[in-house]
Tab-separated table of C-alpha atoms (C1' of nucleotides) in Angstrom:
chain	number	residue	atom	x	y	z
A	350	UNK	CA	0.000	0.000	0.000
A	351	UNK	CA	2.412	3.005	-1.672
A	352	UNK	CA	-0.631	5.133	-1.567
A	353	UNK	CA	-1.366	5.171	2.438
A	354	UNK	CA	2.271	5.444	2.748
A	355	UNK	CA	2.359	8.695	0.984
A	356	UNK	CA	-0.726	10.076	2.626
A	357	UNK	CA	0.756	9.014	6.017
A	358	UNK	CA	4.137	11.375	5.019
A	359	UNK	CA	1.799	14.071	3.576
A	360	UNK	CA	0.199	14.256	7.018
A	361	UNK	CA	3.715	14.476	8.176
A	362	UNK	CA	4.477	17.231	6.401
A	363	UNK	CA	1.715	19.211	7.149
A	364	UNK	CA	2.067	18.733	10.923
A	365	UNK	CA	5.965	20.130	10.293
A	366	UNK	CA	4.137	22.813	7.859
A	367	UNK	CA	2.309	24.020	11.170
A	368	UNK	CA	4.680	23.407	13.449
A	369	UNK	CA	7.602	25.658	12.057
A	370	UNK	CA	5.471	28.468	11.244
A	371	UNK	CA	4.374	28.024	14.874
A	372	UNK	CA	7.742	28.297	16.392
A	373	UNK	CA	8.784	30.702	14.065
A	374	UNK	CA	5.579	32.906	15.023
A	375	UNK	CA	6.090	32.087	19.238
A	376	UNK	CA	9.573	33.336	18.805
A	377	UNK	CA	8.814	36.482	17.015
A	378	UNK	CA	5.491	37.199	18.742
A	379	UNK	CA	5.416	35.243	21.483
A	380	UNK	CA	2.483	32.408	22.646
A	381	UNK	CA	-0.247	34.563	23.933
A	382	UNK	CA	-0.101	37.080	20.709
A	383	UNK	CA	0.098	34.043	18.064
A	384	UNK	CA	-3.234	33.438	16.826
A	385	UNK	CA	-4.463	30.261	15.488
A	386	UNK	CA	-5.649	32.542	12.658
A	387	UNK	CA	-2.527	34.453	12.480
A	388	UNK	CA	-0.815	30.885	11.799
A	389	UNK	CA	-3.528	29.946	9.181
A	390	UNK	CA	-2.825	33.334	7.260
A	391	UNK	CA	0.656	31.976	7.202
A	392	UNK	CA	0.556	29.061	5.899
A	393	UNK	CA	-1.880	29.923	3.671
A	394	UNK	CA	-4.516	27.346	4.972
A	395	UNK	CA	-8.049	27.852	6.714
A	396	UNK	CA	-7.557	27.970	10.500
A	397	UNK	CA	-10.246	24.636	10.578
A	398	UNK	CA	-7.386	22.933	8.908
A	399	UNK	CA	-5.402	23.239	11.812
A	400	UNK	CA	-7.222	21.605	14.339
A	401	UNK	CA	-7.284	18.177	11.914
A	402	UNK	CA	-3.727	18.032	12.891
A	403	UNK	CA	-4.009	19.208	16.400
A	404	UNK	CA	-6.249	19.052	18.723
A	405	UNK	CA	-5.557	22.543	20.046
A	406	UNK	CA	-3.455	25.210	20.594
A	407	UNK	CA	-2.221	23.825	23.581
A	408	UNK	CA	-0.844	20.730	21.730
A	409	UNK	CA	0.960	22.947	19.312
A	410	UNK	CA	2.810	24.710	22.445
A	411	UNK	CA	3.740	20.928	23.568
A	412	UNK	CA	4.938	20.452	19.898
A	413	UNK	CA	7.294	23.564	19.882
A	414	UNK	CA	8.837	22.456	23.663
A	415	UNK	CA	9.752	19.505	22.442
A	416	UNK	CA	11.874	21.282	19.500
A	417	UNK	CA	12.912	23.753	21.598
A	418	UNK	CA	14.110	21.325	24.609
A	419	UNK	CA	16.202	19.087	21.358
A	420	UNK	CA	17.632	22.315	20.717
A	421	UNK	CA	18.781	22.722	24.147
A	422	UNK	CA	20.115	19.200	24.376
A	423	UNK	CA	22.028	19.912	20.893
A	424	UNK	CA	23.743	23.149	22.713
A	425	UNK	CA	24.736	21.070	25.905
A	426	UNK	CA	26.070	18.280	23.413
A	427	UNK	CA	28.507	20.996	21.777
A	428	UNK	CA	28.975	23.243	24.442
A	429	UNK	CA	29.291	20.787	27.625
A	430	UNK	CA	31.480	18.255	26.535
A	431	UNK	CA	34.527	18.368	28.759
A	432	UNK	CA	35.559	14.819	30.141
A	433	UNK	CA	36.087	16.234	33.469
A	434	UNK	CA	32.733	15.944	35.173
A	435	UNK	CA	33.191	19.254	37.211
A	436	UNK	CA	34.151	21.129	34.265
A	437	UNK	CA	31.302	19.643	32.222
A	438	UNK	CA	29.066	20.974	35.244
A	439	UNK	CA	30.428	24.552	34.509
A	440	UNK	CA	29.894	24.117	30.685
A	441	UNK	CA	26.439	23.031	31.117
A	442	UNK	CA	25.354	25.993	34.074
A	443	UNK	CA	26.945	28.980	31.380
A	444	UNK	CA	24.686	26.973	28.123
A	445	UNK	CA	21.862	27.000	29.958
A	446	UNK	CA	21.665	30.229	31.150
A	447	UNK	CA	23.217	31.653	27.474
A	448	UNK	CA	20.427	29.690	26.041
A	449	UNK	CA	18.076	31.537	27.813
A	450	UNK	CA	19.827	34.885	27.681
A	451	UNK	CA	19.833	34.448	23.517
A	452	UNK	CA	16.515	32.625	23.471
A	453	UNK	CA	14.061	34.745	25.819
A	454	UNK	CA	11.407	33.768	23.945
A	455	UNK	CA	11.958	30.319	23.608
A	456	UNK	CA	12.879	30.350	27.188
A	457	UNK	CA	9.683	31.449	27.722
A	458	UNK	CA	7.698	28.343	25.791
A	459	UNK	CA	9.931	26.122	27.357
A	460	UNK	CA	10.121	26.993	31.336
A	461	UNK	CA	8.035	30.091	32.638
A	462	UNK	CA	4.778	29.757	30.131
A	463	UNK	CA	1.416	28.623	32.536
A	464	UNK	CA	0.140	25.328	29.999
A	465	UNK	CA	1.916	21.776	30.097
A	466	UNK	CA	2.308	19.566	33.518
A	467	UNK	CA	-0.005	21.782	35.728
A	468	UNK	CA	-3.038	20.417	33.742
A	469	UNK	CA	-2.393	17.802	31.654
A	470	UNK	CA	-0.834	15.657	34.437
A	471	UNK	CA	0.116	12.719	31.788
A	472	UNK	CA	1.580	14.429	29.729
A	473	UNK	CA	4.672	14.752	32.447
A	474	UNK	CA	6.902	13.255	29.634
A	475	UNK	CA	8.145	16.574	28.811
A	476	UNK	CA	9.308	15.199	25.636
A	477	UNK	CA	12.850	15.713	25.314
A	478	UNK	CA	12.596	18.178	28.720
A	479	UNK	CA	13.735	15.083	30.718
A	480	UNK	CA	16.784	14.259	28.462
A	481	UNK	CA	18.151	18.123	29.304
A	482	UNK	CA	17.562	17.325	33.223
A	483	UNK	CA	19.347	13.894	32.933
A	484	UNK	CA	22.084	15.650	31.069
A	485	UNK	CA	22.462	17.900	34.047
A	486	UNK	CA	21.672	15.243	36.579
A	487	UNK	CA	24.251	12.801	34.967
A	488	UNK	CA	27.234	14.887	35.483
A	489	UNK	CA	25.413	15.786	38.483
A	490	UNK	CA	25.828	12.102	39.637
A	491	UNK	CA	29.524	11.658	38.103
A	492	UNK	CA	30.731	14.979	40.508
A	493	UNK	CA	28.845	13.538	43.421
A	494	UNK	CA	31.107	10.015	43.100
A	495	UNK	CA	34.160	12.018	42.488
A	496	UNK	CA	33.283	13.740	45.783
A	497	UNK	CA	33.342	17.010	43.398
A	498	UNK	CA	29.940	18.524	45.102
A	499	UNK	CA	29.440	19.832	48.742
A	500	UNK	CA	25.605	18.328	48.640
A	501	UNK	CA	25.076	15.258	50.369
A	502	UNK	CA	21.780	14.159	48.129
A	503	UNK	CA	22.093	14.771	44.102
A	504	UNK	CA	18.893	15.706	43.803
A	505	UNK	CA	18.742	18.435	45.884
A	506	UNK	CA	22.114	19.244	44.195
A	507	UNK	CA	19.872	18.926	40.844
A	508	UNK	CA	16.916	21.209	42.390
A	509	UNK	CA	19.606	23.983	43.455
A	510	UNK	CA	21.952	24.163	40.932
A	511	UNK	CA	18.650	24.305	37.964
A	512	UNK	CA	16.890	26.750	40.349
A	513	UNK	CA	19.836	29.437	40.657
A	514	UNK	CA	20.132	28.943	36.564
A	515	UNK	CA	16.748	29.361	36.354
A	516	UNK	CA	16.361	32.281	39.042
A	517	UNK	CA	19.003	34.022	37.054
A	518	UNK	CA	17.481	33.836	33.126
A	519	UNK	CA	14.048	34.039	34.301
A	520	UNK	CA	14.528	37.570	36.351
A	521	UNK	CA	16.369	38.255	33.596
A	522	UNK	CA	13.887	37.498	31.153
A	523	UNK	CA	10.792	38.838	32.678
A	524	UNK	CA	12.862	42.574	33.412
A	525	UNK	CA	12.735	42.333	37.093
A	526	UNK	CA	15.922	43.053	37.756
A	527	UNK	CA	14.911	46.779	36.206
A	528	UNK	CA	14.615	47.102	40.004
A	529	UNK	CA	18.511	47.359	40.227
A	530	UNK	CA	18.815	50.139	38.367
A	531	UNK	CA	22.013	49.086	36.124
A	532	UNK	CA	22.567	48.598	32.436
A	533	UNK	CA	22.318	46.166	30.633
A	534	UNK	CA	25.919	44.956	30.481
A	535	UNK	CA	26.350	45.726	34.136
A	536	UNK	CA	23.379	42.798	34.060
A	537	UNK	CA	24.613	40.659	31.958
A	538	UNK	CA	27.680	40.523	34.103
A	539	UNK	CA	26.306	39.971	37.342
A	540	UNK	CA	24.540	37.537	35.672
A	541	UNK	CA	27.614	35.440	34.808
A	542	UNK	CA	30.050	36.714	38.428
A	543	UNK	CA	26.517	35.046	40.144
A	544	UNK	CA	26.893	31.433	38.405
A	545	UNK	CA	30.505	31.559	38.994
A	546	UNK	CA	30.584	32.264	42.721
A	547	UNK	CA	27.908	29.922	42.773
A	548	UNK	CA	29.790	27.547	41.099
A	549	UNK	CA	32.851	28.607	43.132
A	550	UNK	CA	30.805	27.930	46.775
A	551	UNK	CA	29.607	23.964	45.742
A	552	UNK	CA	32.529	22.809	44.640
A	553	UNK	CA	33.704	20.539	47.704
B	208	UNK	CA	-15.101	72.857	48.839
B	209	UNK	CA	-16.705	69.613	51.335
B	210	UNK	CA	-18.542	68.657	48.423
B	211	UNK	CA	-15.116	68.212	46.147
B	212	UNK	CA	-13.327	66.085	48.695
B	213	UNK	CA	-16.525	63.789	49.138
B	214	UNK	CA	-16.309	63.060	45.395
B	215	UNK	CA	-12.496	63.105	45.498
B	216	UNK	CA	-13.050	60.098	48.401
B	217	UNK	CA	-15.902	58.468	46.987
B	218	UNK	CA	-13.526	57.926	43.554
B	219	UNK	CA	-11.004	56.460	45.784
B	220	UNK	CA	-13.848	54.058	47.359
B	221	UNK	CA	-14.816	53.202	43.873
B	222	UNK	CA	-11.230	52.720	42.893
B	223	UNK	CA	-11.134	50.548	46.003
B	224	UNK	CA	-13.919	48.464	44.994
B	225	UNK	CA	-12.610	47.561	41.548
B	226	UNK	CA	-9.150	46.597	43.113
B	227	UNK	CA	-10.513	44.860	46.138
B	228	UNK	CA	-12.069	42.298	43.856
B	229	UNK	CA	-9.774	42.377	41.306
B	230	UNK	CA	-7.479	41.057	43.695
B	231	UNK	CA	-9.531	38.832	45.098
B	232	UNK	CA	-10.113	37.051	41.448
B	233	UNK	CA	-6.866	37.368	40.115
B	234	UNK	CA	-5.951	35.436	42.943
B	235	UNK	CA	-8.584	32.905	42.829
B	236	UNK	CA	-8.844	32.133	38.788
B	237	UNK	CA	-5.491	33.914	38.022
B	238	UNK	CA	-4.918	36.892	36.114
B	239	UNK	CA	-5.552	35.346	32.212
B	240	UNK	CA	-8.825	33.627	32.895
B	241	UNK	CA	-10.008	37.466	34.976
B	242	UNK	CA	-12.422	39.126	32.809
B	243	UNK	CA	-12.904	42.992	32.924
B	244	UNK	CA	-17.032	41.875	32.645
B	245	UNK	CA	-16.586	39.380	35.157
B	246	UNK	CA	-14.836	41.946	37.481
B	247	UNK	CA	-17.987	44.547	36.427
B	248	UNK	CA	-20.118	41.628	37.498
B	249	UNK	CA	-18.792	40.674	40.741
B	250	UNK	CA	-18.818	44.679	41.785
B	251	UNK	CA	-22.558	45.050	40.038
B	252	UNK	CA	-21.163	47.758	37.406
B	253	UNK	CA	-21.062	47.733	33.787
B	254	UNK	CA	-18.178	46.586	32.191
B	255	UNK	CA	-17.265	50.385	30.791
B	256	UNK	CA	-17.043	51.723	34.443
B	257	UNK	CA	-14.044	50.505	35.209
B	258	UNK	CA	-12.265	52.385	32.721
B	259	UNK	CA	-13.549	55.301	34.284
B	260	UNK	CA	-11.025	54.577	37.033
B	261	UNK	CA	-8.486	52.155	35.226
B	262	UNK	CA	-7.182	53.026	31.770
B	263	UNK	CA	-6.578	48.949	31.109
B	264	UNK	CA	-6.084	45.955	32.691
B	265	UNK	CA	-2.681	46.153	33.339
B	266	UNK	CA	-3.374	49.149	35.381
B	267	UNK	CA	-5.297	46.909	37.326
B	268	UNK	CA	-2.021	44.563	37.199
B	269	UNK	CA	-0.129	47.232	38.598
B	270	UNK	CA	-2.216	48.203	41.222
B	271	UNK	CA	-2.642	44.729	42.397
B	272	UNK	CA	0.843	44.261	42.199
B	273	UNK	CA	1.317	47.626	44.383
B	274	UNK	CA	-1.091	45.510	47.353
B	275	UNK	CA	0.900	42.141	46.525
B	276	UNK	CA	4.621	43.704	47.308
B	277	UNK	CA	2.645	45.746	50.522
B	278	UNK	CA	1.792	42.037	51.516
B	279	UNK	CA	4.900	40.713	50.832
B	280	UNK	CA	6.637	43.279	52.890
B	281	UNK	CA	4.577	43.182	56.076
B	282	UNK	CA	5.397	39.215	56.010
B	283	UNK	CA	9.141	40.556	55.760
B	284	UNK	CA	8.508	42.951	58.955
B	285	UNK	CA	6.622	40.285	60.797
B	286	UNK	CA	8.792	37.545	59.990
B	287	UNK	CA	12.766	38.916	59.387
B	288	UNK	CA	13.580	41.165	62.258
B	289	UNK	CA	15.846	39.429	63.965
B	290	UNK	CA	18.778	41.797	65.459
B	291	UNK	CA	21.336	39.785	63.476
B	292	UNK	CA	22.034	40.600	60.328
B	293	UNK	CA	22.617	37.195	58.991
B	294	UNK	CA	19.991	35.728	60.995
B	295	UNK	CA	17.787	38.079	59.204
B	296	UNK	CA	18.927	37.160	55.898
B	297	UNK	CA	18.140	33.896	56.805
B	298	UNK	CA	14.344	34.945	58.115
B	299	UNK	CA	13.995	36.621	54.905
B	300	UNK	CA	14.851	33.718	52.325
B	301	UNK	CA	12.539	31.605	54.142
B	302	UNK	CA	9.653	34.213	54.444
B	303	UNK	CA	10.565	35.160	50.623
B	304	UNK	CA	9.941	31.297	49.342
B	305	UNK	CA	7.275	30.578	51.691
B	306	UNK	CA	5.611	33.623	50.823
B	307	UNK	CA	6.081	32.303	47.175
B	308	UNK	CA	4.665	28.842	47.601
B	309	UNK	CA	1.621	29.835	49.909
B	310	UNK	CA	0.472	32.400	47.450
B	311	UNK	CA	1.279	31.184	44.026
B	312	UNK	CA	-1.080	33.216	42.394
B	313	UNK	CA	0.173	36.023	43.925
B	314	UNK	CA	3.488	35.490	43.429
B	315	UNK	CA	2.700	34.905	39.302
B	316	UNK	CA	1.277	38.509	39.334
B	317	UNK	CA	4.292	39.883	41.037
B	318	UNK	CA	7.202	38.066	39.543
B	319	UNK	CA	6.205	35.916	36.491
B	320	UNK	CA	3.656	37.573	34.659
B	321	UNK	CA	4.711	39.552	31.472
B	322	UNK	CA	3.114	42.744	32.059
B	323	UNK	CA	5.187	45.666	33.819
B	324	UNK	CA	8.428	46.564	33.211
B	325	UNK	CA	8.646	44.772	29.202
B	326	UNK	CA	6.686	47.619	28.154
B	327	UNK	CA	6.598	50.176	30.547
B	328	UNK	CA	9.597	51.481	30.871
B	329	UNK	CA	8.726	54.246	32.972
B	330	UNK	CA	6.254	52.107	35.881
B	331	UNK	CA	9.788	51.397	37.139
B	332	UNK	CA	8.841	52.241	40.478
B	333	UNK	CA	7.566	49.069	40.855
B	334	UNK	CA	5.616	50.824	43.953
B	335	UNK	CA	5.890	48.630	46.941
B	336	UNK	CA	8.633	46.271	44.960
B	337	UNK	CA	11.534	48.108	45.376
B	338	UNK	CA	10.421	48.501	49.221
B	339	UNK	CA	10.960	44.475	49.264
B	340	UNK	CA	13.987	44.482	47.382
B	341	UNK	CA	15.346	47.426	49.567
B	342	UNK	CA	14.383	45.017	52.478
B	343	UNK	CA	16.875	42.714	51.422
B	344	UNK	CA	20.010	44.952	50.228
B	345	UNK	CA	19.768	46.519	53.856
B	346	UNK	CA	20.002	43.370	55.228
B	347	UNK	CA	22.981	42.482	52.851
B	348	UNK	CA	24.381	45.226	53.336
B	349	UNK	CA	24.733	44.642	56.764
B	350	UNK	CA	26.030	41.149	56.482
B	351	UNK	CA	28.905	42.462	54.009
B	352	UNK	CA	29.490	45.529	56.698
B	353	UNK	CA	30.313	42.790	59.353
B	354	UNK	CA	31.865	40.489	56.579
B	355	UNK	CA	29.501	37.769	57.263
B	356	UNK	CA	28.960	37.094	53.453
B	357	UNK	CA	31.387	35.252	50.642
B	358	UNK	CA	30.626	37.612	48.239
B	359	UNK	CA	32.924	40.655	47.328
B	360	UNK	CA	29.943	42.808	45.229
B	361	UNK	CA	26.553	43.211	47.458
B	362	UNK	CA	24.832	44.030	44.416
B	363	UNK	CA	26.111	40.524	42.531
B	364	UNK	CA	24.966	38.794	46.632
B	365	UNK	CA	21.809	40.518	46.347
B	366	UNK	CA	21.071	39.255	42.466
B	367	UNK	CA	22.154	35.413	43.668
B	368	UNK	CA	20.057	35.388	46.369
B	369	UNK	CA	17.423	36.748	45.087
B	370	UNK	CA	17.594	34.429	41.838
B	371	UNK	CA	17.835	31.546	44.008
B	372	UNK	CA	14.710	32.256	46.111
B	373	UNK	CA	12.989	32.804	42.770
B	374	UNK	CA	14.395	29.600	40.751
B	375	UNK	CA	13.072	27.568	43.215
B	376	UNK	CA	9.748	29.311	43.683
B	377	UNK	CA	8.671	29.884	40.508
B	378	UNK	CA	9.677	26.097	39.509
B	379	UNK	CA	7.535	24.781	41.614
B	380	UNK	CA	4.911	27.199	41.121
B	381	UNK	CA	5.396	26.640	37.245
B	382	UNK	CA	5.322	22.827	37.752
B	383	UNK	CA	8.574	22.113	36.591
B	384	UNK	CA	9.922	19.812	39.315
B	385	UNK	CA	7.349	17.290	37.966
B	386	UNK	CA	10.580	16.504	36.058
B	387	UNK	CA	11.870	14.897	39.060
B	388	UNK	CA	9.220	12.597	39.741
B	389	UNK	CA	8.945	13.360	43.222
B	390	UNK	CA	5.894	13.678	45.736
B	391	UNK	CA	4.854	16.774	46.820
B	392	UNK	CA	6.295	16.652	49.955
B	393	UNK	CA	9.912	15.463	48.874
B	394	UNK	CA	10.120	18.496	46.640
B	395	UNK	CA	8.781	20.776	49.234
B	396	UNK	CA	11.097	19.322	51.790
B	397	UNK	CA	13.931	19.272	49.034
B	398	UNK	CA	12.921	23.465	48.566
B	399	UNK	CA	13.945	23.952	51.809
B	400	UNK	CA	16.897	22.112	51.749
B	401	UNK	CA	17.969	23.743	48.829
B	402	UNK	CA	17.733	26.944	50.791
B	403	UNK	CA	19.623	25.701	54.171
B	404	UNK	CA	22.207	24.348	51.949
B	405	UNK	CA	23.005	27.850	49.909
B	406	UNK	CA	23.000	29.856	52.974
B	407	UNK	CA	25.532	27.747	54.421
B	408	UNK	CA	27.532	27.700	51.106
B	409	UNK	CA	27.455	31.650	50.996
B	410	UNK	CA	27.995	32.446	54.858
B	411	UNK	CA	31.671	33.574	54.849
C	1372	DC	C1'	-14.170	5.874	-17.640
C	1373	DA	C1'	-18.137	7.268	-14.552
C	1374	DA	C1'	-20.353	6.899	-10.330
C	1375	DA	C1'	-19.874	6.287	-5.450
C	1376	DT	C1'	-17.304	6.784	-1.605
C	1377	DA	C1'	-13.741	8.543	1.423
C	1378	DT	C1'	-10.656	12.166	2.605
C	1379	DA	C1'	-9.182	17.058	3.080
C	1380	DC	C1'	-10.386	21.510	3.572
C	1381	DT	C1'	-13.187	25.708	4.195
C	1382	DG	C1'	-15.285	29.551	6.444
C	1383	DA	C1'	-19.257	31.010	8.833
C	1384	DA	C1'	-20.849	30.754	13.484
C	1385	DC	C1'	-20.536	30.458	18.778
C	1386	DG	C1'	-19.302	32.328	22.881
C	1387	DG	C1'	-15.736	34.565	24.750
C	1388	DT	C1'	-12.028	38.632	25.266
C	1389	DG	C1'	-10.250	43.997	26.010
C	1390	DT	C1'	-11.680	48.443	24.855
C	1391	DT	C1'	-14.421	52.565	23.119
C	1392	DC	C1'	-18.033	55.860	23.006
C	1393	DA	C1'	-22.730	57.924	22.004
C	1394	DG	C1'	-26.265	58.533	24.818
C	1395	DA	C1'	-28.954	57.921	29.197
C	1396	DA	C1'	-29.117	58.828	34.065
C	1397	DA	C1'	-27.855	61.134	38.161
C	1398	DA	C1'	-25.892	64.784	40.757
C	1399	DT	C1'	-24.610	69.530	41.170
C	1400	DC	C1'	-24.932	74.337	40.232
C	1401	DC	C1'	-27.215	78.693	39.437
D	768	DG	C1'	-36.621	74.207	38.592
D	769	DG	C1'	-34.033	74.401	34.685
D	770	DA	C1'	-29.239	74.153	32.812
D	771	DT	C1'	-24.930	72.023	33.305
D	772	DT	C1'	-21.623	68.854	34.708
D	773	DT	C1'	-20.491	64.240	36.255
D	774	DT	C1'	-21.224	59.373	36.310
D	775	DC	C1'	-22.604	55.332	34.261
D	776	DT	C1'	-24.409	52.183	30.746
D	777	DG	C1'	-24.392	48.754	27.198
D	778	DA	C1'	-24.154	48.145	22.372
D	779	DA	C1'	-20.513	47.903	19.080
D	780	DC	C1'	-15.695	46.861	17.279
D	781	DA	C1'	-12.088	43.885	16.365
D	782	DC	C1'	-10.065	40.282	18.051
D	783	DC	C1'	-9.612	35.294	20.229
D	784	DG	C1'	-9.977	29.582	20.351
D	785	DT	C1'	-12.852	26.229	18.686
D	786	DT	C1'	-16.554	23.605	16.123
D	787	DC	C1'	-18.952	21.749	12.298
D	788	DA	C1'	-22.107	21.604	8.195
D	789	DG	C1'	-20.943	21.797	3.717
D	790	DT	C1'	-17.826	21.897	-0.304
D	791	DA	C1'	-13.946	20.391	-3.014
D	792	DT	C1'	-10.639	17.049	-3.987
D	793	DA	C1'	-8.835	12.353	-4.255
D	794	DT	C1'	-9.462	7.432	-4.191
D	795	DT	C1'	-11.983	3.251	-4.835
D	796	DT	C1'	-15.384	0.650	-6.941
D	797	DG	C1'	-18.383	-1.178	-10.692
DNA sequence: CAAATATACTGAACGGTGTTCAGAAAATCC
DNA sequence: GGATTTTCTGAACACCGTTCAGTATATTTG
């Protein structure tokens, strides 16, 4: 059966059609300001169509995590690759805060926006989400045998070290650190002396 | 003029009213699913009456924000005032997450939603938020005076603690430790762990 | 190849949103 | 008590996510 093969990839391609004028749209406009409609226009299909490939808008956000947690796990794979487990631990705490830095918007989709686990409780996969965490809590694990870390328990090791990241881009992202009164740069570099004092004060 | 200043009070009453339940669904449904009409109906006013006293919703953000960071700081005053510097540091990080996790809707308005300081550049005031914030320099300030802290810049102390207290709230507030499979009480247990942990890690 | 069926797509419609504004209602002034 | 100012209303506008009867296209059948 060539024929339901093809249809099968057609449907493929459609559901890639939406998705990348999705992301591309989130990025640029954000989630809440990206219409269904607006996406439509894009693509140059009836907004109807959209929902025969996903069941809402909701599901589309899911879709564009999961591309946007692979391209996290693609950074960490080039950036944090250092055989020494500390050092790896370094390389991954400066990606993933430049990946948020660089990708606000993205950031956004993939750790601050109200939509995925606090509903849909099943869908706690978090796609590729958990294969960035077990990148962190691998290395994590590797420091902790090494004796490396001054935490007794990796996971609250895990829990701190993602929450100061975290802490960091998401002030960042969201402009509360306007409160500070400094410039940008003086920011930015607070923002990096921060994960390297905090970096310097776990090491064991 | 008496008959001025009972008009000039009875616009602050009405300006009350709107607020009052504003605040009191914002906090209930959150600030997305809050309808101006639902707000007119809950306060028996049409819909166009509130614009009489709020140019747009995110002047009712602001305001609520404004009652939020009054909140905030009165749990600061109740709850941090030990004599000791670093014991108050301590009293505030604790106050700050618990604050966070006990009123997560609350806490969205004031330090996740995308509202105030994105646009408006000049709402910098931030009204009762730099009151919080100042809470917490003081305090730093202190510790650094008596060189009770690790860190060399107060300003880079008061942007790590600060970002910590926030990763770690607005992670769980956001759902995101669902990652790490744990029960509710492990990861609030873990939260305050976390905490203990970095406070010893940054005492000098 | 033509008719019948199955699939893909459309776009109007539903109930919602924030916001505006002409006009009605109420309060104040003279 | 009539004119004027202030306060309030609610229909209207342009959006939103979502649904679904109906149309257009593609495939299968006779």
């Amino acid at each position: 059966m060539g024929i339901s093969d093809r249809k099968e990839r057609e449907k493929q391609e459609m559901k890639k059609l939406i998705i990348d004028a999705a992301l591309r749209m989130f990025v640029e406009d954000g989630y809440e300001k990206t219409s269904i409609r607006n996406i439509a226009d894009r693509i140059e299909y009836s907004p109807g169509t959209i929902y025969l490939y996903y069941k809402d808008k909701d599901e589309l956000l899911y879709a564009v995590q999961k591309e946007a947690f692979s391209k996290m796990l693609e950074t960490f794979q080039r950036e944090a690759t250092s055989r020494s487990p500390w050092k790896r631990l370094e390389q991954i705490a400066y990606s993933y805060v430049n990946f948020g830095i660089k990708h606000p918007d993205l950031y956004d989709l993939m750790f601050i926006i109200r939509a995925p686990m606090n509903t849909a409780e099943e869908k706690g996969d978090w796609d590729n989400g958990d294969a960035c965490f077990n990148y962190l809590t691998d290395t994590i694990g590797e420091c902790m045998e090494k004796g490396l870390l001054r935490y007794s328990d990796p996971r609250v090791a895990a829990l701190s070290i993602w929450s100061m990241g975290h802490g960091l881009v998401s002030l960042q992202v969201r402009c509360r650190f306007k409160v500070m009164q400094l410039s940008d740069d003086q920011v930015s570099n607070m923002i990096h002396l921060s994960i390297k004092e905090f970096l310097r004060t776990i090491k064991a």
